[in-house]
PDB file of C-alpha atoms in Angstrom:
ATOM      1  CA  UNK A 141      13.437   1.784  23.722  1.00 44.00           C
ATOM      2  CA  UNK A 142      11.650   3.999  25.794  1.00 56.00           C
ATOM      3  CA  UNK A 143       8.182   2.694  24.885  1.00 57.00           C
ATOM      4  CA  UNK A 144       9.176  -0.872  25.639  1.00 54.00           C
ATOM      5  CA  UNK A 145      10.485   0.392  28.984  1.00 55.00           C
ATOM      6  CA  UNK A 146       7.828   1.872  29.928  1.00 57.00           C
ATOM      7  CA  UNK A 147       5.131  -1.473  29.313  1.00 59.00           C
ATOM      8  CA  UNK A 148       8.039  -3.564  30.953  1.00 57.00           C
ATOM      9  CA  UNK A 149       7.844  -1.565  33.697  1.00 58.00           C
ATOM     10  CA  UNK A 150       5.282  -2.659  36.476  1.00 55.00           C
ATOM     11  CA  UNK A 151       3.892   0.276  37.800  1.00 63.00           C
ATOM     12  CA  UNK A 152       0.492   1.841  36.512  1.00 74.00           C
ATOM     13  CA  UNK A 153       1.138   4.510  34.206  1.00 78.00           C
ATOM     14  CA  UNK A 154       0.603   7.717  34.402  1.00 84.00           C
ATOM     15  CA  UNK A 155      -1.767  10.187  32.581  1.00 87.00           C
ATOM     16  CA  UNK A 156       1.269  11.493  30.336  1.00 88.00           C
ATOM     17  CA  UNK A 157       2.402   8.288  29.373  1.00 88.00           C
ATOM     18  CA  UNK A 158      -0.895   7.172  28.425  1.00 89.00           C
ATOM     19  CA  UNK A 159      -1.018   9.939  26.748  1.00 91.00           C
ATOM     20  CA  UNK A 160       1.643   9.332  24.403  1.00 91.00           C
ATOM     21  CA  UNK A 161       1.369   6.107  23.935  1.00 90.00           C
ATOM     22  CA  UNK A 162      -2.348   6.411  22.693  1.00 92.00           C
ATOM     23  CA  UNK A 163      -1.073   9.327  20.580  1.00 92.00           C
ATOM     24  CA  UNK A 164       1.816   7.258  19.201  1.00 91.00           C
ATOM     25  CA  UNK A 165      -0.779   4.385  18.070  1.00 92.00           C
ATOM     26  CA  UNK A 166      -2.677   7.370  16.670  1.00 92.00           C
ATOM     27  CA  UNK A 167      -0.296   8.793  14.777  1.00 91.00           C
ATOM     28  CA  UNK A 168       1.261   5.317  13.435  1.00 89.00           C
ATOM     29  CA  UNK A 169      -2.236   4.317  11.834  1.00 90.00           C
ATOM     30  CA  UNK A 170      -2.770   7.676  10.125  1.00 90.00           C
ATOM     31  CA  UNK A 171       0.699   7.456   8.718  1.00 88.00           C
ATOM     32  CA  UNK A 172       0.049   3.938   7.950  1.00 85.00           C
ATOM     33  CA  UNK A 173      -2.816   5.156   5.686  1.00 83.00           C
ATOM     34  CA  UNK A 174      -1.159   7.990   3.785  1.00 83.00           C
ATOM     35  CA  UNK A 175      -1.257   6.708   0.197  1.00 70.00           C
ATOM     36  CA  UNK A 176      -3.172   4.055   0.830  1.00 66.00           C
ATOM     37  CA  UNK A 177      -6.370   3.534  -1.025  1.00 62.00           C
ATOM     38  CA  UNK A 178      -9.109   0.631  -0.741  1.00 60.00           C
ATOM     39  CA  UNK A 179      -8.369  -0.659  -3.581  1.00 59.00           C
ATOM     40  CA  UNK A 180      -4.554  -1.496  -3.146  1.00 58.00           C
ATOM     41  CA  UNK A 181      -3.208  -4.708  -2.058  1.00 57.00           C
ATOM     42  CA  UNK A 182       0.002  -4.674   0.051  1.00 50.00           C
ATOM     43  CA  UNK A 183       2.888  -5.274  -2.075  1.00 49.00           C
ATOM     44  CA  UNK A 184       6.104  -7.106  -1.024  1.00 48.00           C
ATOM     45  CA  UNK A 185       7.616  -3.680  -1.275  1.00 46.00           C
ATOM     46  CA  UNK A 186       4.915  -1.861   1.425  1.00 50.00           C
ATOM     47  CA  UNK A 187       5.162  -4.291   3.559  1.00 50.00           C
ATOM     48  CA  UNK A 188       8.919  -3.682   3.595  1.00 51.00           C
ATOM     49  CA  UNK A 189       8.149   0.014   4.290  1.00 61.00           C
ATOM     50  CA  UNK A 190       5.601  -0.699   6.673  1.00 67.00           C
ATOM     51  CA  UNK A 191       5.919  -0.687  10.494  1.00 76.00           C
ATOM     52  CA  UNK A 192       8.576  -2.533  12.019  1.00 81.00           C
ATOM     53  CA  UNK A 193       7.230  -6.094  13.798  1.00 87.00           C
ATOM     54  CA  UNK A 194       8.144  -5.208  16.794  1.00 85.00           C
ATOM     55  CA  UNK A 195       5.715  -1.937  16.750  1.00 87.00           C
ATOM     56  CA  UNK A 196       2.763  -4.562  15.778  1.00 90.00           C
ATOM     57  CA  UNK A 197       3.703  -6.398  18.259  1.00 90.00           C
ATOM     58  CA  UNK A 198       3.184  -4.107  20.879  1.00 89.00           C
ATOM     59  CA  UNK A 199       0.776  -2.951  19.810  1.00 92.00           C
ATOM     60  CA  UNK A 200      -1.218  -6.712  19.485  1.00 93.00           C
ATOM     61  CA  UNK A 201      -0.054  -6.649  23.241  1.00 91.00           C
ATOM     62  CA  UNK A 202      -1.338  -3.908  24.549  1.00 91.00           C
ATOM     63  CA  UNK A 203      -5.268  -4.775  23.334  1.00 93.00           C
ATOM     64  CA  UNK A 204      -6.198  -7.072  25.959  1.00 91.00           C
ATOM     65  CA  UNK A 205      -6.408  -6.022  29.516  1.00 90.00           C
ATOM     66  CA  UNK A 206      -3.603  -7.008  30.486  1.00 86.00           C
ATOM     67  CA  UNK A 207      -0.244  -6.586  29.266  1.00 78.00           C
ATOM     68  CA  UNK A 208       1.760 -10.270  29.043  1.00 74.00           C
ATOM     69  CA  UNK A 209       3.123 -10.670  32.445  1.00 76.00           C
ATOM     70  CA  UNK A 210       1.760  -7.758  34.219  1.00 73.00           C
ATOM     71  CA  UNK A 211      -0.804  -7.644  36.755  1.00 77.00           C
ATOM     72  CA  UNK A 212      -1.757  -4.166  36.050  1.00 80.00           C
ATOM     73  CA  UNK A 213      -4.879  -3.197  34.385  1.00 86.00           C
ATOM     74  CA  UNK A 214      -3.925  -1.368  30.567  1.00 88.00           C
ATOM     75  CA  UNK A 215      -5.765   1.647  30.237  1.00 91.00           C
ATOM     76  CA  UNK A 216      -8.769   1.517  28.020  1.00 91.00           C
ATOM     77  CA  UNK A 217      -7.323   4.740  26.374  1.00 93.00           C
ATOM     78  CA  UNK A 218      -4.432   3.102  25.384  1.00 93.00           C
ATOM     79  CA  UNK A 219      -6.356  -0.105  23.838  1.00 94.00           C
ATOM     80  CA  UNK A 220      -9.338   1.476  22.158  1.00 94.00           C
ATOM     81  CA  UNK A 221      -6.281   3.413  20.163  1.00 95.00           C
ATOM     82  CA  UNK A 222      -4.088   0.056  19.456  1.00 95.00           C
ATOM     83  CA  UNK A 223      -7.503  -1.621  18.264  1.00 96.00           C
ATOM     84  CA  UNK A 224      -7.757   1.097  15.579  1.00 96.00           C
ATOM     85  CA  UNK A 225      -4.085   1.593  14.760  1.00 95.00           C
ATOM     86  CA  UNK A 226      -3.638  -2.169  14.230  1.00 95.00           C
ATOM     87  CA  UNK A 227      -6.835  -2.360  12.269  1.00 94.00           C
ATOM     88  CA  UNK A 228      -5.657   0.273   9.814  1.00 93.00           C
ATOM     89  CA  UNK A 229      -2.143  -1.970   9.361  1.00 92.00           C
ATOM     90  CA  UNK A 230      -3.902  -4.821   9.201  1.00 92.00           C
ATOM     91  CA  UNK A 231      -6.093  -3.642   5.906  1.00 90.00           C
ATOM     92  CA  UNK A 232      -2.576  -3.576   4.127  1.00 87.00           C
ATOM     93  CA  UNK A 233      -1.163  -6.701   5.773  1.00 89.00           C
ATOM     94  CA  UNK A 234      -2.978  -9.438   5.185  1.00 90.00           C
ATOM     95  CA  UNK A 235      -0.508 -11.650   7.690  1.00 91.00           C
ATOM     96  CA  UNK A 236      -1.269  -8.997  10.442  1.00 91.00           C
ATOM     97  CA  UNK A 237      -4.614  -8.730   9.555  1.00 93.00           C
ATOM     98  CA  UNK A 238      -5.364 -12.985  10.458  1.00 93.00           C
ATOM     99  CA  UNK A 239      -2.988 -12.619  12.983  1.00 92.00           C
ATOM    100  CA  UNK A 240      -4.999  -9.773  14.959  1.00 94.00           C
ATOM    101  CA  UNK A 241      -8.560 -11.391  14.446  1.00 95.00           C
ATOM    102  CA  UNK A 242      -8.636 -13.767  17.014  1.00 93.00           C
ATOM    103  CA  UNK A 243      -7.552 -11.076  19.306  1.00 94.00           C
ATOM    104  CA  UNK A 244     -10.392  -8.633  18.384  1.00 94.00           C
ATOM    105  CA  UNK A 245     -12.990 -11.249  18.937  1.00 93.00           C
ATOM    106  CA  UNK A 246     -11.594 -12.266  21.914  1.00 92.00           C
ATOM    107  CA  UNK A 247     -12.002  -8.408  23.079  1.00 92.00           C
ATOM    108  CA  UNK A 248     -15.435  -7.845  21.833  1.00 89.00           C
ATOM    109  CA  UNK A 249     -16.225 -11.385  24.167  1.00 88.00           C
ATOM    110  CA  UNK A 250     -14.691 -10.159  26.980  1.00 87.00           C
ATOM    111  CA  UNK A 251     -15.674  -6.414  26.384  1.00 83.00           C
ATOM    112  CA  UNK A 252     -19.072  -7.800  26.336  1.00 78.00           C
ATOM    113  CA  UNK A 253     -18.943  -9.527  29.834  1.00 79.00           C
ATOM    114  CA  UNK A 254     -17.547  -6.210  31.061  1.00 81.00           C
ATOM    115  CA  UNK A 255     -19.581  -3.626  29.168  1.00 83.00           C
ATOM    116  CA  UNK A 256     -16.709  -2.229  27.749  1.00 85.00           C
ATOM    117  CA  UNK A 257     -18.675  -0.640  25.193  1.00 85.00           C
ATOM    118  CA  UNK A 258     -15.764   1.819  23.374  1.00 90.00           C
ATOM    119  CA  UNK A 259     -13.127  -1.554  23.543  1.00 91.00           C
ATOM    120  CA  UNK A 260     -16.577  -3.048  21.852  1.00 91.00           C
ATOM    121  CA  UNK A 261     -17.219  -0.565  19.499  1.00 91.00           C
ATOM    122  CA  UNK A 262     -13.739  -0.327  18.642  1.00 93.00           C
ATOM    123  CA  UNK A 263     -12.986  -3.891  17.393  1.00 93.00           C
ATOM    124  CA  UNK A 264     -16.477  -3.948  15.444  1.00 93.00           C
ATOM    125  CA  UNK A 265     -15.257  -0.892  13.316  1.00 93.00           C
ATOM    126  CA  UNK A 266     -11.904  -2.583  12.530  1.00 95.00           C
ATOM    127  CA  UNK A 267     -13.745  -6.266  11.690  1.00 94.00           C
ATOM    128  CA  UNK A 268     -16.081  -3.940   9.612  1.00 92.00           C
ATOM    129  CA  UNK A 269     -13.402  -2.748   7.704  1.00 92.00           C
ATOM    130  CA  UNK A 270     -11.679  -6.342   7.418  1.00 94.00           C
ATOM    131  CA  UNK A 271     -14.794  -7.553   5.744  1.00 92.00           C
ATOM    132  CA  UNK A 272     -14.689  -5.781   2.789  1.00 90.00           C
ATOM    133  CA  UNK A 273     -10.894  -6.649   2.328  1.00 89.00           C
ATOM    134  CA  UNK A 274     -11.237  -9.813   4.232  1.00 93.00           C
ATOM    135  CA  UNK A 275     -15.051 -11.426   3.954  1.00 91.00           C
ATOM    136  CA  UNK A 276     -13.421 -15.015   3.947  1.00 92.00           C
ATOM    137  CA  UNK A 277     -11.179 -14.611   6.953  1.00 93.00           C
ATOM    138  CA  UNK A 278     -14.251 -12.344   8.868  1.00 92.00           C
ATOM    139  CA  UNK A 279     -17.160 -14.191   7.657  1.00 92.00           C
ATOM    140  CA  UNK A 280     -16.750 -16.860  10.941  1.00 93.00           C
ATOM    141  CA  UNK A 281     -16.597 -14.286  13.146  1.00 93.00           C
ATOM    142  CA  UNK A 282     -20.358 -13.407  12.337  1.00 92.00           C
ATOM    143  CA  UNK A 283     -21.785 -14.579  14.557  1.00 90.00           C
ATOM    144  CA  UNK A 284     -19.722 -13.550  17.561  1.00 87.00           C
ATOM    145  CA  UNK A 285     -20.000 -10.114  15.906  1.00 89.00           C
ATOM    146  CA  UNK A 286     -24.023 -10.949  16.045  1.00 87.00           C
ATOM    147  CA  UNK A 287     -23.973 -10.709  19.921  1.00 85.00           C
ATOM    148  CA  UNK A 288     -23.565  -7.447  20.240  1.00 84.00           C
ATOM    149  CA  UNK A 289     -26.944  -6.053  18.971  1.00 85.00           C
ATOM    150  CA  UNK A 290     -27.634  -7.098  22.994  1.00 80.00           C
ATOM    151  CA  UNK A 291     -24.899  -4.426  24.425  1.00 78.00           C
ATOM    152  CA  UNK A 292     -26.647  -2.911  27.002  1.00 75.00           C
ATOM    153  CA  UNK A 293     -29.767  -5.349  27.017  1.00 70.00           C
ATOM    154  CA  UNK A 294     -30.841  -7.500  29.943  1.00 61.00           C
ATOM    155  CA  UNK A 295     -31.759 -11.225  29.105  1.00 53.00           C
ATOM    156  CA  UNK A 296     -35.629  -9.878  29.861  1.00 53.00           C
ATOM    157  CA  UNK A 297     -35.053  -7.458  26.861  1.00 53.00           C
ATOM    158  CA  UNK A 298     -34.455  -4.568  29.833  1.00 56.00           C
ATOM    159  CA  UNK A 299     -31.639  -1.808  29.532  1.00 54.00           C
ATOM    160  CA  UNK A 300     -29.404  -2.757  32.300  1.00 51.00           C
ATOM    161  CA  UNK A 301     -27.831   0.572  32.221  1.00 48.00           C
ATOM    162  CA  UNK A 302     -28.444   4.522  31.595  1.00 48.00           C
ATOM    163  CA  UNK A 303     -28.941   5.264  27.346  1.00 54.00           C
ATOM    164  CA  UNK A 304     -26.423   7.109  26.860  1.00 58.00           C
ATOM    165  CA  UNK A 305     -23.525   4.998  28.327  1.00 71.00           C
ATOM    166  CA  UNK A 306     -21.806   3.844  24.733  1.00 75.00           C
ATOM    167  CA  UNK A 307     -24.133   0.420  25.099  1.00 80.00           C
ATOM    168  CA  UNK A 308     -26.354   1.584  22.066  1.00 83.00           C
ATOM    169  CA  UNK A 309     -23.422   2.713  19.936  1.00 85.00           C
ATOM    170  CA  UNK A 310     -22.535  -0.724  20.032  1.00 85.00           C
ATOM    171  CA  UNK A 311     -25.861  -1.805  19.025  1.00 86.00           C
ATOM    172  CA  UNK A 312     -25.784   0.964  16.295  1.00 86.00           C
ATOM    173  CA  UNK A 313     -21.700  -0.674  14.718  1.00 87.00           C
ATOM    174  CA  UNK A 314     -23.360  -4.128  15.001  1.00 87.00           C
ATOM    175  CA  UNK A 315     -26.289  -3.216  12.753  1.00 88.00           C
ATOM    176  CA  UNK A 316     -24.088  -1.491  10.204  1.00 87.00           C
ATOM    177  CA  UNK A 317     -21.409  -4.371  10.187  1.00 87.00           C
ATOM    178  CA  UNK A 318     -23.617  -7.168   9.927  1.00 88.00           C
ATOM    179  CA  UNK A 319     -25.779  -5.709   7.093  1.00 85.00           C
TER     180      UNK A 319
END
């Protein structure tokens, strides 16, 4: 109840509640991994005993800049931890899992545009992990996923920006995804 007051609400949040809510997201994809192993397919039963909807839900909301019907920017904190946290459900929920991909390319797009590199970095880690559980559902993604071995890189093959701003850890996911 709280939570959903609190990304209803229209003011900017502060540093404590971005706090918790990146620490909730956190803590609700680390649970969501206890017992959990690679090889495991998500029963009728786990899915039962999974997170409720709702908590997907906001957490599918709260990975784009925006929030739905706010004008206020979401704090990258706050996204860069719902990107992972929904990634980790989505390796046991196959509906959640082609639910949430259009969203994570959509980010890595926009991220892109923005040099967003962690939001970036973020969503190619999760469609990483998707592909081994996933290649059929990831494989089209490819190559958006292929555009970022240029975060960072001017169209004259130039670093637009400093090294070590996140731009070539991008670069480094990209490589390791697509091979």
């Amino acid at each position: 109840l709280k939570l959903s007051k609190t990304l209803s609400s229209h003011h900017e949040m502060n540093e404590t509640e971005v706090g918790r809510l990146a620490t909730m997201f956190y803590i609700c994809g680390e649970l969501s991994m206890v017992g959990f192993h690679k090889s495991m397919k998500a029963s009728k039963s786990h899915q039962e005993m999974g997170p409720p909807i709702s908590l997907i839900n906001v957490m599918k909301a709260c990975i784009p800049k925006f929030l739905p019907g706010r004008s206020t920017v979401t704090p990258d904190r706050i996204r860069a931890h719902a990107i992972i946290a929904i990634g980790k459900l989505c390796l046991q929920m196959e509906s959640t899992a082609k639910s949430t991909l259009n969203i994570l390319a959509n980010e890595i797009q926009l991220s892109h545009e923005d040099k967003n590199w962690n939001i970036q970095c973020n969503s190619l880690v999760v469609f990483g992990d998707l592909s081994m559980t996933y290649t059929g559902d990831v494989e089209r993604y490819v190559p958006m996923m292929s555009t970022c071995l240029q975060a960072g890189v001017s169209q004259y093959g130039q670093s637009d920006i400093p090294t070590d701003d996140g731009s070539e850890n991008v670069r480094e996911q990209a490589v390791l995804v697509l091979s």
